[in-house]
Short mmCIF file of C-alpha atoms in Angstrom, two decimals:
data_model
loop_
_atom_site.label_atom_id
_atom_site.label_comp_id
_atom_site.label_asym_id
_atom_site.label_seq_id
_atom_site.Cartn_x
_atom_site.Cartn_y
_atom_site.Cartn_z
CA UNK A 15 103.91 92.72 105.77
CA UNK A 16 102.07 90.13 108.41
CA UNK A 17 99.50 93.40 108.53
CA UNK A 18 99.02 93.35 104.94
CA UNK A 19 98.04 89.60 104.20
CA UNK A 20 95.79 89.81 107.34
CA UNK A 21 94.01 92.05 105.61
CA UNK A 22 94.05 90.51 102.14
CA UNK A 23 92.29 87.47 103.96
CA UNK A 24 89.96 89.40 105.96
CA UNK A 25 88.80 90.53 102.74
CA UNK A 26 88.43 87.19 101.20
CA UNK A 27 86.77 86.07 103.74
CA UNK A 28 84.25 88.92 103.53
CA UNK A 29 84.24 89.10 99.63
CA UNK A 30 81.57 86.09 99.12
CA UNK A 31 79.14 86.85 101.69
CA UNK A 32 75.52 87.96 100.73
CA UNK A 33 75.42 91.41 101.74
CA UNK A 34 79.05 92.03 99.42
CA UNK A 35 77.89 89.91 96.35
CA UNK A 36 75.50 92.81 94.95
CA UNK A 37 78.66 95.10 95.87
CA UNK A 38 80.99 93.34 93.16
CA UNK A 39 78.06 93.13 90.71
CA UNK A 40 76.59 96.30 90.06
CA UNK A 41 80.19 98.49 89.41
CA UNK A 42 80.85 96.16 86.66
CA UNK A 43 77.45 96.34 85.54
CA UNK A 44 77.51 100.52 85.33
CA UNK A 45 80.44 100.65 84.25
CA UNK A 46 80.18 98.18 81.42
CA UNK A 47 76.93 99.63 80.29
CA UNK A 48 78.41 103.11 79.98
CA UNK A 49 81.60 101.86 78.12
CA UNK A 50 79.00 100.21 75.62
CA UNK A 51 77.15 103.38 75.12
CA UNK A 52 80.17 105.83 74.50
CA UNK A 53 81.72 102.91 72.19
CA UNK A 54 77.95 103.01 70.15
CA UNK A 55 77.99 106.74 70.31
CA UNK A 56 81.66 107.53 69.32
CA UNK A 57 82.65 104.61 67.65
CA UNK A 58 84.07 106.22 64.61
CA UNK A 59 86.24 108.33 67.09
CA UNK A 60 87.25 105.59 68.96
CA UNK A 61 87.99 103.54 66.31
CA UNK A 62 90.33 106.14 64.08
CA UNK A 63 92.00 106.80 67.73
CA UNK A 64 92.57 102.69 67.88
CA UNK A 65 93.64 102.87 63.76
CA UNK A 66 95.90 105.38 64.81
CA UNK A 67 97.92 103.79 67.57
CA UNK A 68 97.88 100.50 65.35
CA UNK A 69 99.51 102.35 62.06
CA UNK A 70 102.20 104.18 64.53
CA UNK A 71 103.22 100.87 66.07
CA UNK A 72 103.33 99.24 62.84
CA UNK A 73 101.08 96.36 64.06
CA UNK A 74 98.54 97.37 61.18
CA UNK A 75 100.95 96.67 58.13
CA UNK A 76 101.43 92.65 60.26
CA UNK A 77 97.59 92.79 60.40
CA UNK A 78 96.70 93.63 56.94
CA UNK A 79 99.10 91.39 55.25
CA UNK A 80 98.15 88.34 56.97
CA UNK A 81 95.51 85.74 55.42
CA UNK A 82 93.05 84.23 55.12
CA UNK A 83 91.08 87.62 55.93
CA UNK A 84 89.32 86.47 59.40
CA UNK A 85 92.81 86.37 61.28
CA UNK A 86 92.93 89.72 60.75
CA UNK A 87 89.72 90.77 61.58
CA UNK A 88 90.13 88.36 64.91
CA UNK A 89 93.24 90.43 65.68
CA UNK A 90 91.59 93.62 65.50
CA UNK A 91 88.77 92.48 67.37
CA UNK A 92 91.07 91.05 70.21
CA UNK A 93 93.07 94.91 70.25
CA UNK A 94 89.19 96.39 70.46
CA UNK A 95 88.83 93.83 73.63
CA UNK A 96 92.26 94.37 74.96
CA UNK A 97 90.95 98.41 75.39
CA UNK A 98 87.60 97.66 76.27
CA UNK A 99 88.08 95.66 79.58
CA UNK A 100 90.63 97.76 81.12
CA UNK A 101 88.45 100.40 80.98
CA UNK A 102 85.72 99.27 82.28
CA UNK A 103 87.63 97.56 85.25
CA UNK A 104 88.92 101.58 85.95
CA UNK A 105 85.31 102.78 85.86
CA UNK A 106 84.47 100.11 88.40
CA UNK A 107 87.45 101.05 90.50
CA UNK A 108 86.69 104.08 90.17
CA UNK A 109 82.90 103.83 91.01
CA UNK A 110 83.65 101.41 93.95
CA UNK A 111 86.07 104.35 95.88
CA UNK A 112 82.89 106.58 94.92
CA UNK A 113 79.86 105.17 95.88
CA UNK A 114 80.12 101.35 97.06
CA UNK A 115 82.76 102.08 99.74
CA UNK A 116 80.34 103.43 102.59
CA UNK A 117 78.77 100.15 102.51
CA UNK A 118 81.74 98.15 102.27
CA UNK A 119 83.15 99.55 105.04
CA UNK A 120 79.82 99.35 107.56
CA UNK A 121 80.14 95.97 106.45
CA UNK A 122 83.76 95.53 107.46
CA UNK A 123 83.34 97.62 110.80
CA UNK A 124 80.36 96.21 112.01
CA UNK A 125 81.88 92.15 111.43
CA UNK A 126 85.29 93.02 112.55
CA UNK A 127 86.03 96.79 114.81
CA UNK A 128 82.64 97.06 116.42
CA UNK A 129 84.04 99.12 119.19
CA UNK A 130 86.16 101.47 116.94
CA UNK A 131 84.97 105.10 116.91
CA UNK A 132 84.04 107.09 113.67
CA UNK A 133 86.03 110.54 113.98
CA UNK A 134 84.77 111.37 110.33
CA UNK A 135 87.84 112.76 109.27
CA UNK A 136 86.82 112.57 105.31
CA UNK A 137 83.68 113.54 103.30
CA UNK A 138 82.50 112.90 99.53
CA UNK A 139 84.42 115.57 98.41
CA UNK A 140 87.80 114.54 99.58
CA UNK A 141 87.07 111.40 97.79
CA UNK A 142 85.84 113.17 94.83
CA UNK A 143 88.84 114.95 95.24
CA UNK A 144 91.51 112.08 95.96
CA UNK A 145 89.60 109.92 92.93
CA UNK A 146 90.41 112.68 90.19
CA UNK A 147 94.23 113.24 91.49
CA UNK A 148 94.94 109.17 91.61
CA UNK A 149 93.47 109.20 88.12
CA UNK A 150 95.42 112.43 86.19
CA UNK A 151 98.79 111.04 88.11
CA UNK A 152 97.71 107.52 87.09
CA UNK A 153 97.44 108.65 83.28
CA UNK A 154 100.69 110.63 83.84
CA UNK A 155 102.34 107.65 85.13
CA UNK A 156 101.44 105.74 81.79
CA UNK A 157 102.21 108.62 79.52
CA UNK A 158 105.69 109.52 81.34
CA UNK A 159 106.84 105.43 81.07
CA UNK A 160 105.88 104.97 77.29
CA UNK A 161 109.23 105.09 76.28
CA UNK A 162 110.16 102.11 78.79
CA UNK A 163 108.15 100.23 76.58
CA UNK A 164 110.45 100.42 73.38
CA UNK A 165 113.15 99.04 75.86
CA UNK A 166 111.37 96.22 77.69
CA UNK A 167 111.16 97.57 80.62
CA UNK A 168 107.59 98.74 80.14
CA UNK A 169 106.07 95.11 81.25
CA UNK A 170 106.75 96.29 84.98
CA UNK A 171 104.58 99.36 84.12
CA UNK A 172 100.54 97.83 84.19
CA UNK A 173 101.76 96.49 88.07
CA UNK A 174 103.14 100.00 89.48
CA UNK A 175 100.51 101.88 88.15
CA UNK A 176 97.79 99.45 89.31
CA UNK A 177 100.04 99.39 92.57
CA UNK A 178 99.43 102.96 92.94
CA UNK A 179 96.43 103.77 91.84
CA UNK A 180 94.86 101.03 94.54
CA UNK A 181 96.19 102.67 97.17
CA UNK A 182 96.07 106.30 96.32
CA UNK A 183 92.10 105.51 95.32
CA UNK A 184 91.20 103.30 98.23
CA UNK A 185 93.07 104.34 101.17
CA UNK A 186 91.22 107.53 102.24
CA UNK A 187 88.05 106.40 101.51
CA UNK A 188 89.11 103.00 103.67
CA UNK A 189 89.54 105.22 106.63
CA UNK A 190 87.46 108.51 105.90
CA UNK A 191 84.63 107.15 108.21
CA UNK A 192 86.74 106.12 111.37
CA UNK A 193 89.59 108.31 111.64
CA UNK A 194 90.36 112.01 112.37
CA UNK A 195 92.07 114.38 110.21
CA UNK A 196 95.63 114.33 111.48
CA UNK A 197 95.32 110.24 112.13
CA UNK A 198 94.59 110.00 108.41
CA UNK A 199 97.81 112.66 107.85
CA UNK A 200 99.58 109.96 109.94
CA UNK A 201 98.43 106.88 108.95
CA UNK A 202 99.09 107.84 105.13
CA UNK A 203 102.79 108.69 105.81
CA UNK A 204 103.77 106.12 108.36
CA UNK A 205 101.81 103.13 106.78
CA UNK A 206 103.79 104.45 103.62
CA UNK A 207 105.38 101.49 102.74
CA UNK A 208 102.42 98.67 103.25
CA UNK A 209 100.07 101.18 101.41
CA UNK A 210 101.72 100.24 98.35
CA UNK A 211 102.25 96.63 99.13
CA UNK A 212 98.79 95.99 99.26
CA UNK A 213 98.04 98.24 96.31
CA UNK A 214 100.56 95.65 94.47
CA UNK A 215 98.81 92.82 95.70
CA UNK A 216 95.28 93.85 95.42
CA UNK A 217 96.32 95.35 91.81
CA UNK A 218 97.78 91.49 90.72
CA UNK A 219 94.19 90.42 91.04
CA UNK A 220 93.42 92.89 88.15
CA UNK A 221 95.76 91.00 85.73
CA UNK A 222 94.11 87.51 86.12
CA UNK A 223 91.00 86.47 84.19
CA UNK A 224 88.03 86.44 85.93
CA UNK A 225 89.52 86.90 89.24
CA UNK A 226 89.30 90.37 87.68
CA UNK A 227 85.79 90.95 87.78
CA UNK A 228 86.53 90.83 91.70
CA UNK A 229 88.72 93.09 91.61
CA UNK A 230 87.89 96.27 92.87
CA UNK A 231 85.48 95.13 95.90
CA UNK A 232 88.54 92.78 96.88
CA UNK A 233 90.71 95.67 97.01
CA UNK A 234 88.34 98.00 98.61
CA UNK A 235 87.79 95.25 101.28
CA UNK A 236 91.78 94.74 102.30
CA UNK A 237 92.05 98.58 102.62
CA UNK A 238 89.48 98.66 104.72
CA UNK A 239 90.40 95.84 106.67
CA UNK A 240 93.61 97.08 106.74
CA UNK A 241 92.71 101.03 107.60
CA UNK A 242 90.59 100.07 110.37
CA UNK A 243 93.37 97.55 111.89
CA UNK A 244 95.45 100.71 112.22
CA UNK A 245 93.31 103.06 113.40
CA UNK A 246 92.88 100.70 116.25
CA UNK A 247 96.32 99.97 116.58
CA UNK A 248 97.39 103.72 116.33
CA UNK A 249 94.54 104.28 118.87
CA UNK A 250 95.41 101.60 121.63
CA UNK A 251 98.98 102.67 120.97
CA UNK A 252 98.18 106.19 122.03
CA UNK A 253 99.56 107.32 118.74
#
């Protein structure tokens, strides 16, 4: 666990420094834009999905009935909100393991494991590959636990699934660069265990206003900082 808070500070320490500021900007700036555009350019589909979910949880016979009118259309607004953010937080995450993480982690190696060697064990299209399987089993995750929620037991849910999709998203691309095939194999199945312990903690960040909008270059930063501490480790160890 002492491996996993190092690297949650390492990565605060490295999240406000010049060369990582445009890194946390721009995601959120893609991601939000293209968000905006499909809600412009499907917004009666979206909205009659929305309409839908509202009338089958019976939260749209509570809207309608209360007044004066603008509560209402406050609620609704709130429920458009409530699906708008998340999803453009899981396009930046999702854009961040993509295309920001090469620079994240030059930035990380170069401060911190100068003298570690890149084996190149991973390419694009692993992580093309690794993206798209975190994010079907992520939306299976959701879809499987729906019923929890009619019990209670579905406010657990938002903080396994971020849990996991953090580290099944950021994990190979933390290490693609610097390790070697079978050192990846290894580190994924013997760092098991802290994998998802800093997918938990890096996922908390995703629940707290405006803390959120650091979200995904914070997590990408402790799995690298993280990744590359074990690589060395593993290394020096001998394996």
């Amino acid at each position: 666990m002492s491996a996993v808070l190092a690297a949650a500070a390492g990565a605060l320490r490295d999240l406000f420094s010049l060369r990582v500021l445009w890194i946390i900007v721009w995601p959120i700036l893609v991601a939000t834009v293209l968000w905006l555009g499909l809600g412009v350019a499907f917004w009666e589909t979206f909205s009659g999905w929305i309409a839908e979910a509202l009338v089958w949880s019976g939260v749209d016979a509570w809207v309608t009935e209360l007044r004066p009118q603008w509560i209402a259309h406050g609620l609704q607004a709130i429920v458009y909100l409530l699906v708008f953010v998340p999803l453009v937080l899981l396009t930046a995450l999702v854009i961040t393991a993509l295309f920001a993480m090469p620079a994240l982690v030059a930035v990380v190696a170069q401060r911190h494991f100068p003298e570690l060697g890149r084996a190149r064990g991973g390419g694009f299209v692993g992580s093309l590959w690794n993206a798209l399987v975190a994010l079907l089993l992520f939306a299976g995750l959701w879809v499987a636990t729906l019923p929890l929620w009619l019990v209670g037991v579905g406010v657990v849910v938002p903080f396994i699934a971020a849990a996991y999709l953090n580290q099944r998203l950021f994990r190979y691309d933390a290490v693609a660069e610097h390790a070697s095939r079978d050192e990846m194999a290894l580190l994924f199945r013997r760092e098991r265990t802290n994998w998802w312990a800093l997918g938990l903690l890096t996922g908390l960040f995703q629940f707290v206003p405006v803390l959120n909008l650091l979200a995904p270059v914070f997590a990408a930063l402790a799995f690298i900082h993280f990744g590359l501490a074990r690589i060395r480790t593993l290394r020096q160890s001998g394996g």
